[in-house]
Coordinates of C-alpha atoms in Angstrom, one line a residue:
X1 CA 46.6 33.8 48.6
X2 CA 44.8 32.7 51.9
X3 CA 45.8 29.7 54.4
X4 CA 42.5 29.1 55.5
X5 CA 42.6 28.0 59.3
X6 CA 39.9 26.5 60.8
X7 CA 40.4 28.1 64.3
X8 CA 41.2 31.5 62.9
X9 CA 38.8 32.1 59.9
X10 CA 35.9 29.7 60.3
X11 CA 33.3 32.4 60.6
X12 CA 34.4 33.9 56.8
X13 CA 32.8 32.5 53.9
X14 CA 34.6 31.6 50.3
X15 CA 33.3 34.7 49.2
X16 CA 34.8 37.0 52.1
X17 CA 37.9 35.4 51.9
X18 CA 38.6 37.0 48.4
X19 CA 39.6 40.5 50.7
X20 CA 41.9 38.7 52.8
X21 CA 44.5 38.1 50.4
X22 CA 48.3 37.5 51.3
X23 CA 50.7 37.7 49.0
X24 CA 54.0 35.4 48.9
X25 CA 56.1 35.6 46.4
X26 CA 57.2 32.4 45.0
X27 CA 60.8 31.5 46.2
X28 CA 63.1 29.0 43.9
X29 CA 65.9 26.9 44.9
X30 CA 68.7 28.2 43.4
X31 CA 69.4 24.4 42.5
X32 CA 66.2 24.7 40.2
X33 CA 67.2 23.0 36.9
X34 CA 65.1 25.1 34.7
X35 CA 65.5 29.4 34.7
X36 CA 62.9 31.2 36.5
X37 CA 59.6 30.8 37.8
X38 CA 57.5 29.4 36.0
X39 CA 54.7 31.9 34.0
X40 CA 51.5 29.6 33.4
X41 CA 49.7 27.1 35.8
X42 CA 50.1 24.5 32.9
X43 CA 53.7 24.7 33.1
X44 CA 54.1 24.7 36.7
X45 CA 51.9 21.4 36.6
X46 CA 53.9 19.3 33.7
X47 CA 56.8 20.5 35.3
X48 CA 56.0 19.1 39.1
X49 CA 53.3 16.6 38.6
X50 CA 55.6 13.8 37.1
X51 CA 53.9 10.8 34.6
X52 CA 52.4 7.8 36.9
X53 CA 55.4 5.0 37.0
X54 CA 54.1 2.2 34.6
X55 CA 53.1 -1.0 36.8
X56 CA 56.4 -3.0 36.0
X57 CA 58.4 0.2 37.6
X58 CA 56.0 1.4 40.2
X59 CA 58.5 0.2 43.0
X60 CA 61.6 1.0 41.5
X61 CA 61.1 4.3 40.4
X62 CA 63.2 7.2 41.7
X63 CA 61.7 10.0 43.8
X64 CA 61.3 13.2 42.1
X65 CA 64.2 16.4 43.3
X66 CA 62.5 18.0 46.2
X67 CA 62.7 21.0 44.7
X68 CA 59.3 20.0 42.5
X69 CA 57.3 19.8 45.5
X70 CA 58.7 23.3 47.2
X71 CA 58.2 24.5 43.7
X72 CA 54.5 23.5 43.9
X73 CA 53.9 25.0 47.4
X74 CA 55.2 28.2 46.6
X75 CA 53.0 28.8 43.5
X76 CA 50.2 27.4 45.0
X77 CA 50.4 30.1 47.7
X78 CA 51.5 32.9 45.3
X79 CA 47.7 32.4 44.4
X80 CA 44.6 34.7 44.3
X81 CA 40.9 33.3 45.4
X82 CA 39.9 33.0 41.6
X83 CA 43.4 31.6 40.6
X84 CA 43.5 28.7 43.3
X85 CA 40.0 27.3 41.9
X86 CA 41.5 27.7 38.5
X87 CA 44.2 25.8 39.4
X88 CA 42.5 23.2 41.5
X89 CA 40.3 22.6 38.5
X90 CA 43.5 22.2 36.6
X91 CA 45.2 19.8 38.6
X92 CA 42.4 17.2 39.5
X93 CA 40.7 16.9 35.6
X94 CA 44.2 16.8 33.5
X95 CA 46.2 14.8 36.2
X96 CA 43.9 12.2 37.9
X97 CA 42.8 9.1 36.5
X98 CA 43.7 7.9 33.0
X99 CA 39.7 6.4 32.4
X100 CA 40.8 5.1 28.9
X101 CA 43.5 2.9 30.1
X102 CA 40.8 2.1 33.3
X103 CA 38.4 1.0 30.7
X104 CA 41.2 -1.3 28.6
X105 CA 42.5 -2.7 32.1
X106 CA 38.7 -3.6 33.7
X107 CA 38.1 -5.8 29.4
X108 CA 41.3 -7.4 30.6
X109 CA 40.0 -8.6 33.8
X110 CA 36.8 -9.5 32.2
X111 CA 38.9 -11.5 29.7
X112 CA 41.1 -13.3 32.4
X113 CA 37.9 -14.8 34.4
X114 CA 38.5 -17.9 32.5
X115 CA 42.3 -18.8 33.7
X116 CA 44.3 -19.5 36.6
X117 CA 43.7 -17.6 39.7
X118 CA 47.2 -16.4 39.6
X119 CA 46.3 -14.4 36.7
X120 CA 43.1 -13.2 37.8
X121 CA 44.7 -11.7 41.0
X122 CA 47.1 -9.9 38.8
X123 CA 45.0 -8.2 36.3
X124 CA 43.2 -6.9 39.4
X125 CA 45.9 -5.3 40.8
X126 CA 47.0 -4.3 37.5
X127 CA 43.3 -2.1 37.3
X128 CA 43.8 -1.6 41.2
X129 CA 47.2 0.9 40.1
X130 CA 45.2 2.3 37.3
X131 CA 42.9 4.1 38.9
X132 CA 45.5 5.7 41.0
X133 CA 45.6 9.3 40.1
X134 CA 48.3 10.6 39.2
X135 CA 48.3 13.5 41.3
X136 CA 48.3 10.9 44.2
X137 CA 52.2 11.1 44.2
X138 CA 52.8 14.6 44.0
X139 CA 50.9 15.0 47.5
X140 CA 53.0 12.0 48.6
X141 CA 55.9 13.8 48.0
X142 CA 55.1 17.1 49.3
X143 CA 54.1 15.2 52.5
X144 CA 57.9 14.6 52.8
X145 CA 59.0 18.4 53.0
X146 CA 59.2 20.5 56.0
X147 CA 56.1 22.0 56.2
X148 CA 54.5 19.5 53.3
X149 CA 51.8 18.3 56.0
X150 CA 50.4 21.2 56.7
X151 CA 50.9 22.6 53.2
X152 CA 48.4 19.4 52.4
X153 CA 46.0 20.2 55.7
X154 CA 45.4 23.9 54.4
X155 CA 45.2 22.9 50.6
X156 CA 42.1 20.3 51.9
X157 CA 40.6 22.7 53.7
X158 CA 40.7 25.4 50.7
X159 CA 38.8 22.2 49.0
X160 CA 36.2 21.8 51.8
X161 CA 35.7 25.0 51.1
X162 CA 35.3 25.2 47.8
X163 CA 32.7 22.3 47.9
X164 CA 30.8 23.9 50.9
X165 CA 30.3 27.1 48.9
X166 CA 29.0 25.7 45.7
X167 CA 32.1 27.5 44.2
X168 CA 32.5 24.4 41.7
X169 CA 30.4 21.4 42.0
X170 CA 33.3 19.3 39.3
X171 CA 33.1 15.7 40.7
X172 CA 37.4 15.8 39.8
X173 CA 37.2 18.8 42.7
X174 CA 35.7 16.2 45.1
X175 CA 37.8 13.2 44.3
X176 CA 40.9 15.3 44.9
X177 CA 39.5 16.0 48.5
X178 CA 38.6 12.2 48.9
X179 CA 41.9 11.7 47.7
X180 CA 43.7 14.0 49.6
X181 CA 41.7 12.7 52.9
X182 CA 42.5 9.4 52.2
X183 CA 45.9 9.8 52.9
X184 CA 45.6 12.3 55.4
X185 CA 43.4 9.4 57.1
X186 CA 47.0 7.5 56.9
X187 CA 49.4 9.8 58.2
X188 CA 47.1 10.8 61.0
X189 CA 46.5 7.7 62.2
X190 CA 46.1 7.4 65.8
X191 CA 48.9 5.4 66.3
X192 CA 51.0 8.3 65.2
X193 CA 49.8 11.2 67.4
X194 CA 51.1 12.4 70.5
X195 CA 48.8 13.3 73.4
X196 CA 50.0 16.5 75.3
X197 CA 48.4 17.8 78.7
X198 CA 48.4 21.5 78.7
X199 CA 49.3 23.3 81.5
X200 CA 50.2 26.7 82.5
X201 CA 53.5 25.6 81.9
X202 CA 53.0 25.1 78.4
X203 CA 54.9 27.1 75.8
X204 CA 52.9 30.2 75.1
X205 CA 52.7 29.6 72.0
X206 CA 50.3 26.8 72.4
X207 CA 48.4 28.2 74.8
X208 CA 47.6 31.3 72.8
X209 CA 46.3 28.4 69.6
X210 CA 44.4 26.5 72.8
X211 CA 42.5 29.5 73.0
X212 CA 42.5 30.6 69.4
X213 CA 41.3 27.7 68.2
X214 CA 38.2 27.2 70.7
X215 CA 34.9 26.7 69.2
X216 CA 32.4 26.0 72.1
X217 CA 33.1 28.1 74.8
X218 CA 34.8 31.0 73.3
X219 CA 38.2 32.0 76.0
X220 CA 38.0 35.6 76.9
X221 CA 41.3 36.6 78.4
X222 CA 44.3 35.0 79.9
X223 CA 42.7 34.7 82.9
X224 CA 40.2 32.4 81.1
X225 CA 42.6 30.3 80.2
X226 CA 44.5 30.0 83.4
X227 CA 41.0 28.8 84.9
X228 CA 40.6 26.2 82.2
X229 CA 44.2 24.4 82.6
X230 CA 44.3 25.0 86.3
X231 CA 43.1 22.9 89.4
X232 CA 40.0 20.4 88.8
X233 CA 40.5 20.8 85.1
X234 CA 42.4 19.1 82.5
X235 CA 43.0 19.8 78.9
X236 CA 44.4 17.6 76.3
X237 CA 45.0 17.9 72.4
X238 CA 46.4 15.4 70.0
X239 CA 49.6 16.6 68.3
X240 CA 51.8 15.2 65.3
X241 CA 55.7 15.3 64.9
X242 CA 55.1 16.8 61.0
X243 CA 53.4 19.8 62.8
X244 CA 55.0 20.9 65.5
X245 CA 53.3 23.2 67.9
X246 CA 49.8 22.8 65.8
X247 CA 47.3 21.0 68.8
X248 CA 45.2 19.0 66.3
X249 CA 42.2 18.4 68.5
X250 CA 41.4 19.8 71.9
X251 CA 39.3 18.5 74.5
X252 CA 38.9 20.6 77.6
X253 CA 37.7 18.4 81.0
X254 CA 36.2 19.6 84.2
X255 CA 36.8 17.3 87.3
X256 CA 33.5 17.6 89.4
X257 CA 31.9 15.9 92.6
X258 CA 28.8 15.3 90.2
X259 CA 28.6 15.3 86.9
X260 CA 27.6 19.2 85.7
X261 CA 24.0 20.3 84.7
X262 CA 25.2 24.0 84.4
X263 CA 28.4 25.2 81.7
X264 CA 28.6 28.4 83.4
X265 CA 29.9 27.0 86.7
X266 CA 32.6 25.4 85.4
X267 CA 33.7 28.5 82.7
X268 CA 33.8 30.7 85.8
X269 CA 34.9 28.9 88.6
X270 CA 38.0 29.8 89.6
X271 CA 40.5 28.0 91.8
X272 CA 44.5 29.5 92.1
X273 CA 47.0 27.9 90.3
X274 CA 48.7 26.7 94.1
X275 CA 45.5 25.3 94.6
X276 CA 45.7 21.3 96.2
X277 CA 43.2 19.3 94.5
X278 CA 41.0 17.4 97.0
X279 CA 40.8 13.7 95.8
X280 CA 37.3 13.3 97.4
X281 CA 36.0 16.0 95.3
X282 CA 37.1 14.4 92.2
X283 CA 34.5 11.9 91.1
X284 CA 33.3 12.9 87.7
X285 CA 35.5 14.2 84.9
X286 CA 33.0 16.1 82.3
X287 CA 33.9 16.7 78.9
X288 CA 32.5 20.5 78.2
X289 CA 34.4 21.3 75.2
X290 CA 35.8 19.3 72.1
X291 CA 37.4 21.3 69.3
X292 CA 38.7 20.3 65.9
X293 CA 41.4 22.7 64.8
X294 CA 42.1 21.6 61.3
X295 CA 39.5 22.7 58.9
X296 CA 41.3 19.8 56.3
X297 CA 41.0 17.2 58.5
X298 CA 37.4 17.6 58.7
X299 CA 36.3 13.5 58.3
X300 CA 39.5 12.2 60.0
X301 CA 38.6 10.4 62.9
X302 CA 40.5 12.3 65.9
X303 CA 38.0 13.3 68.6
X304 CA 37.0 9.9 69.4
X305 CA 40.0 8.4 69.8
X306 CA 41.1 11.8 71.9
X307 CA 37.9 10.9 74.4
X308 CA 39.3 7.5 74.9
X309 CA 42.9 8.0 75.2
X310 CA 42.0 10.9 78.0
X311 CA 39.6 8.4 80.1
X312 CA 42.4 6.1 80.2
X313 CA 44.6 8.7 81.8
X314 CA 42.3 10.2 83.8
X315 CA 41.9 6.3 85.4
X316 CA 45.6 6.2 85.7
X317 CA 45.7 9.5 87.4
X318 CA 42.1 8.8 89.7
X319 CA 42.2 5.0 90.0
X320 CA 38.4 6.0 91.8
X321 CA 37.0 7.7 89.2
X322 CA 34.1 6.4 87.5
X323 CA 31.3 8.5 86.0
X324 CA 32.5 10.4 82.2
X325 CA 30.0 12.5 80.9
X326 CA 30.0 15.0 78.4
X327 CA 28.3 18.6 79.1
X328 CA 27.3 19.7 75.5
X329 CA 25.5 22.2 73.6
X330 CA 23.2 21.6 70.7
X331 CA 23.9 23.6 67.9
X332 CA 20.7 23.9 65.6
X333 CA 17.9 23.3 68.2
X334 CA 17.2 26.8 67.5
X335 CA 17.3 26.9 63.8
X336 CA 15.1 23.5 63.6
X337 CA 12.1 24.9 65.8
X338 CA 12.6 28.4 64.0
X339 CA 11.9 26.3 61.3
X340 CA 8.8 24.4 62.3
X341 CA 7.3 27.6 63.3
X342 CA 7.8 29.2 60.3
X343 CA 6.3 26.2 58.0
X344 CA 3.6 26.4 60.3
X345 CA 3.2 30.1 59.6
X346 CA 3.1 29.1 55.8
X347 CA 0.9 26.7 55.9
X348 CA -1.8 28.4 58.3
X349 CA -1.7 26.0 61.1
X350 CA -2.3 26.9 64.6
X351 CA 0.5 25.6 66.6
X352 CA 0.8 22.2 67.8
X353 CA 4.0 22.5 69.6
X354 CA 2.1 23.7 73.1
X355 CA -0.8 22.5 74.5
X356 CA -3.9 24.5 74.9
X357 CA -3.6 24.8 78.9
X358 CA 0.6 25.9 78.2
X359 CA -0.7 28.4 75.1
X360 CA -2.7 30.1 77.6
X361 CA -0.6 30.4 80.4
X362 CA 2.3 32.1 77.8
X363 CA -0.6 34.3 76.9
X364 CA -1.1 35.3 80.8
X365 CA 2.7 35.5 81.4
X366 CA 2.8 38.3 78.2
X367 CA -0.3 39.8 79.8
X368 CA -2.2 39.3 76.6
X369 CA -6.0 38.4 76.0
X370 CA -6.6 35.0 76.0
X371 CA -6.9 33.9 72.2
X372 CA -4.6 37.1 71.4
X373 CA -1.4 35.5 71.1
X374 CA -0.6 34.4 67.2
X375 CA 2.1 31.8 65.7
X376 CA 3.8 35.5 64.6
X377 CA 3.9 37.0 67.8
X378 CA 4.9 33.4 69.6
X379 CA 7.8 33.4 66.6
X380 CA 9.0 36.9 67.4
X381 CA 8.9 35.6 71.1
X382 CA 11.5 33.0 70.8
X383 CA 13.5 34.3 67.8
X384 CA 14.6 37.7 69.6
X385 CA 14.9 35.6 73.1
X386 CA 12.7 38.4 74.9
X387 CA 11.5 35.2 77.0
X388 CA 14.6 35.0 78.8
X389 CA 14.0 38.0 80.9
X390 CA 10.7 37.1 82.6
X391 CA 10.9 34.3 85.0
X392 CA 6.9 33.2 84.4
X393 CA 7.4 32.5 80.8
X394 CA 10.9 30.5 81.8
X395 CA 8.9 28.4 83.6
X396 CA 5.9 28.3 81.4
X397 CA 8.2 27.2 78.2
X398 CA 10.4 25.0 79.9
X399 CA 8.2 21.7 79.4
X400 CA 7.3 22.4 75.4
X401 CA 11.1 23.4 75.2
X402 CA 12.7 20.4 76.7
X403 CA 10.3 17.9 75.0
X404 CA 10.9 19.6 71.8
X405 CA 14.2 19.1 71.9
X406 CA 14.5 15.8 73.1
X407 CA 12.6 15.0 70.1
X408 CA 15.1 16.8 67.9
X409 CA 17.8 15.1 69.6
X410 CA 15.9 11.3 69.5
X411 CA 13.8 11.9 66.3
X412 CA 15.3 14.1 64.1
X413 CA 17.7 11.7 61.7
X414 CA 19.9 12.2 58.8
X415 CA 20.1 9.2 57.0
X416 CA 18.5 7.6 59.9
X417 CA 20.9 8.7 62.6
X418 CA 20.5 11.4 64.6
X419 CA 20.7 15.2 62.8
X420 CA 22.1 16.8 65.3
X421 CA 26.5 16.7 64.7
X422 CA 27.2 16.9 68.5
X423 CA 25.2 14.1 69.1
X424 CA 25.7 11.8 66.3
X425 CA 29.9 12.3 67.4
X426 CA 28.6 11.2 71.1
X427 CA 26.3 8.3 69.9
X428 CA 28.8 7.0 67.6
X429 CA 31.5 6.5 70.4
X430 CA 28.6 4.5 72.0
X431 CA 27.5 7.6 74.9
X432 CA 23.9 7.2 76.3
X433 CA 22.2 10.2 75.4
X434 CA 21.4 10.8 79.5
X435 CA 20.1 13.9 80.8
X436 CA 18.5 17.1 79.7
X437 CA 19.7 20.5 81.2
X438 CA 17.1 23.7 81.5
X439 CA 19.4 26.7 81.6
X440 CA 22.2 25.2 81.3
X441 CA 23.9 28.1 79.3
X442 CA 22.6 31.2 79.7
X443 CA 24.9 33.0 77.5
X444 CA 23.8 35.0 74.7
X445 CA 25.3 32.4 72.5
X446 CA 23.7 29.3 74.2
X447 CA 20.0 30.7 74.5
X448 CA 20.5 31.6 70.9
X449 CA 21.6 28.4 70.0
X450 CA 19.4 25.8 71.9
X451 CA 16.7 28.2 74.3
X452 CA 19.9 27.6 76.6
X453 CA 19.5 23.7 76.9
X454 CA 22.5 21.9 76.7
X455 CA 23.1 17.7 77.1
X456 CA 25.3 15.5 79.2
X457 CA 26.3 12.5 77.2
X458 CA 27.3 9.6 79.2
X459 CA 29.4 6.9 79.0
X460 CA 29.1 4.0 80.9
X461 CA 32.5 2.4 79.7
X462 CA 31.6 -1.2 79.9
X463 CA 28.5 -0.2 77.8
X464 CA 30.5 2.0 75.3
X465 CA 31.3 -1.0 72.9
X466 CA 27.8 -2.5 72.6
X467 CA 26.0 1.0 72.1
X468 CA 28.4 2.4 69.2
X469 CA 28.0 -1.0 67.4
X470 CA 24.4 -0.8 68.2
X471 CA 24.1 2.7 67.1
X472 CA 26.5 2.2 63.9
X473 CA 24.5 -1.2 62.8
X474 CA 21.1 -0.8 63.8
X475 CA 20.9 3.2 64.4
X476 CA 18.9 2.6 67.5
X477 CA 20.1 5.4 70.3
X478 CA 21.0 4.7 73.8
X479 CA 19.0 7.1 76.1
X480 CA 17.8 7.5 80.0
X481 CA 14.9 7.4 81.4
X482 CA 14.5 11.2 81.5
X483 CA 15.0 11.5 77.7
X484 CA 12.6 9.0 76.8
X485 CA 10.1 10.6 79.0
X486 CA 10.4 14.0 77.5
X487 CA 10.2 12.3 74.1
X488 CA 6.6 10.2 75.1
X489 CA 5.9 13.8 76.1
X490 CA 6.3 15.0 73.4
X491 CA 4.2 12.2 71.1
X492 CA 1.6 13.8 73.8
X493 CA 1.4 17.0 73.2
X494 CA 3.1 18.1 69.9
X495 CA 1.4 17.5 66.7
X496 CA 4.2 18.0 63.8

């Protein structure tokens, strides 16, 4: 058995997680009514997933001994890779919704149109309970455990998994998740988490997970992490009383005299811990890292309502400050213009993404002929990030690059809003999409991610409420001046 963490063992796959096995043995209450472990997945479900409570009992029925749920946890964990799909499979076909009694309860409805509205309201809510499933209360209970939370966190995120891998596609496998986040939605409400400020004074323990679990700007040492919860910066997380000591979210803030164009001088900077802050220095606070640390509560909102709840203190702490921004990479720039290259390659195009004037000064830059230089050669170019090293073909890209990917951060939708992740989270809490940085992370990592461009999303906070809604309703994104420009730029030049 695995517990698949998010911040531990994100980069493994479904497959390469079959080597990293742990095995628990199941442990029993001695209290256990029935002798012994159970030997089949079959009867360790009858025996813990209990019949659904008929309508006329539902609120009157007696909770279940705890035992049932620890009993469930513990098998569940006792588990191989194949197993845990077997018994997923299990769970959500022969214990979710009885359909037949759906079907019975939605003629009934359809027979009650013609009476009293009394009636009609109660044969809705009669076929409202039906389509509970009846695993739905088992997870309830477990939720009430020590460790039942997590237990539930870790069993969505083996799910997430499952359906990200194509390791089952069974529709019952995906309403279990949608189940499961349901109620994960309700307990993790933000009304019910804590947020913390972290601090070299912070228990160890959650300052080793602060760094474990970060997924934008990987922490190198302990110095690292002094530098990121000392002077000028702040970091936050989101925490919840049913897991203690787990940050759920972590949002990491650099307080600036203007807002940042560059990632590496605020990862490097380095003030000491006895350090006064000067108050006239402090007059933008820029988000540069947000990290979910909970692969199962992937679809929960957290992040946004983290942003808010920060600004808010940050005001109460800076009555002065004004300007929030965000300092952002963008994950699958890269990947996208790999890909337009490579079609074009396919398809026998010459390239449209430069113009001609651009494709021959890259050709002088390389020292090639002019006419020499082929959508291969131009592919192998930017795919093993050679450009990087000569300071003529930085400046010669740095137009097509920042005009291509304002377009793939304006143009490129999914479902109409914008493709890229980092920017649809921005857009949606109702950020302008504001300014473009060249070079802005120069790490290996960022020039192979994004040609080292990265984004500062800002929020105007008396604008904030009228772009998400915008956004959400309409889908039309909030951008500068700059960003537009790059995109007319790119309707120019580019022909895709």
């Amino acid at each position: 058995r695995f517990p698949l963490r998010f911040g531990t063992l994100r980069s493994y796959s479904w497959r390469q997680l079959s080597a990293l096995k742990i095995a628990i043995k199941p442990q029993y209450f001695t209290t256990h009514a029935h002798s012994g472990p159970p030997k089949t997945m079959d009867e360790i479900l009858k025996r813990t997933v209990g019949p659904l409570p008929t309508y006329e009992t539902k609120d009157k029925s007696p909770l279940p001994p705890e035992s049932n749920s620890v009993e469930f946890m513990h098998f569940y964990r006792s588990l191989d890779k194949e197993q845990t799909l077997e018994f997923l499979d299990k769970l959500s076909l022969d214990f979710g919704v009885d359909h037949r009694n759906v079907l019975e309860l939605a003629g009934k409805l359809l027979e009650t149109q013609t009476r009293d509205l009394a009636t009609v309201l109660q044969a809705e809510d009669r076929l409202r309970y039906s389509l509970t499933p009846r695993y739905r209360q088992l997870l309830s209970h477990i939720s009430r455990v020590e460790g039942g939370v997590k237990f539930l966190v870790d069993l969505r995120a083996d799910l997430i998994e499952i359906i990200s891998s194509k390791a089952s596609d069974s529709p019952h496998i995906r309403d279990l998740s949608g189940t499961l986040k349901g109620l994960l939605s309700e307990w993790f409400s933000v009304g019910l988490l804590r947020l913390e400020r972290i601090t070299w004074q912070s228990p160890c323990e959650i300052l080793q997970k602060i760094s474990q679990y970060e997924a934008v700007h990987p922490v190198r040492n302990w110095t690292d992490i002094k530098r990121r919860v000392g002077p000028y910066r702040r970091c936050y997380a989101f925490t919840h009383s049913a897991m203690p000591g787990e940050p759920l979210v972590v949002l990491h803030v650099a307080l600036t005299q203007d807002i940042s164009s560059n990632i590496q001088t605020i990862v490097r900077e380095f003030a000491t811990l006895d350090t006064e802050e000067d108050m006239n220095k402090v007059n933008a606070a820029v988000f540069y890292s947000i990290s979910s640390t909970q692969g199962g509560l992937q679809g929960v909102e957290l992040g946004n309502y983290l942003i808010k709840r920060v600004v808010r203190e940050l005001q109460s702490e800076f009555p002065h400050l004004s300007q929030f921004s965000s300092l952002s990479p963008i994950p699958g720039f890269s990947a996208w213009l790999q890909g337009i290259l490579s079609q074009h390659r396919r398809e026998g195009r010459g390239t449209g993404l430069l113009s001609e004037m651009e494709w021959k000064e890259v050709e002088a830059a390389l020292g090639m002929e002019a006419g020499a230089m082929t959508l291969d050669s131009f592919w192998k170019l930017l795919t093993t990030n050679e450009w990087i090293r000569s300071q003529s073909l930085v400046r010669t890209l740095e137009p097509a690059l920042m005009r291509l990917c304002a377009w793939y951060l304006y143009g490129e939708k999914r479902r109409g809003y914008a493709l890229n992740p980092v920017a649809n989270f921005h857009l949606q809490n109702g950020a302008t999409m504001w300014r473009l940085n060249w070079l802005a992370d120069t790490s290996p990592r960022g020039i192979a991610n994004s040609c080292g461009i990265m984004v500062n999303y800002r929020y105007f906070l008396n604008e904030t409420s009228v772009n998400s809604a915008t956004y959400l309703q309409t889908k039309v994104i909030a951008a500068s001046e700059q960003v537009l420009n790059l995109v007319s730029q790119f309707h120019k030049n580019s022909k895709l």
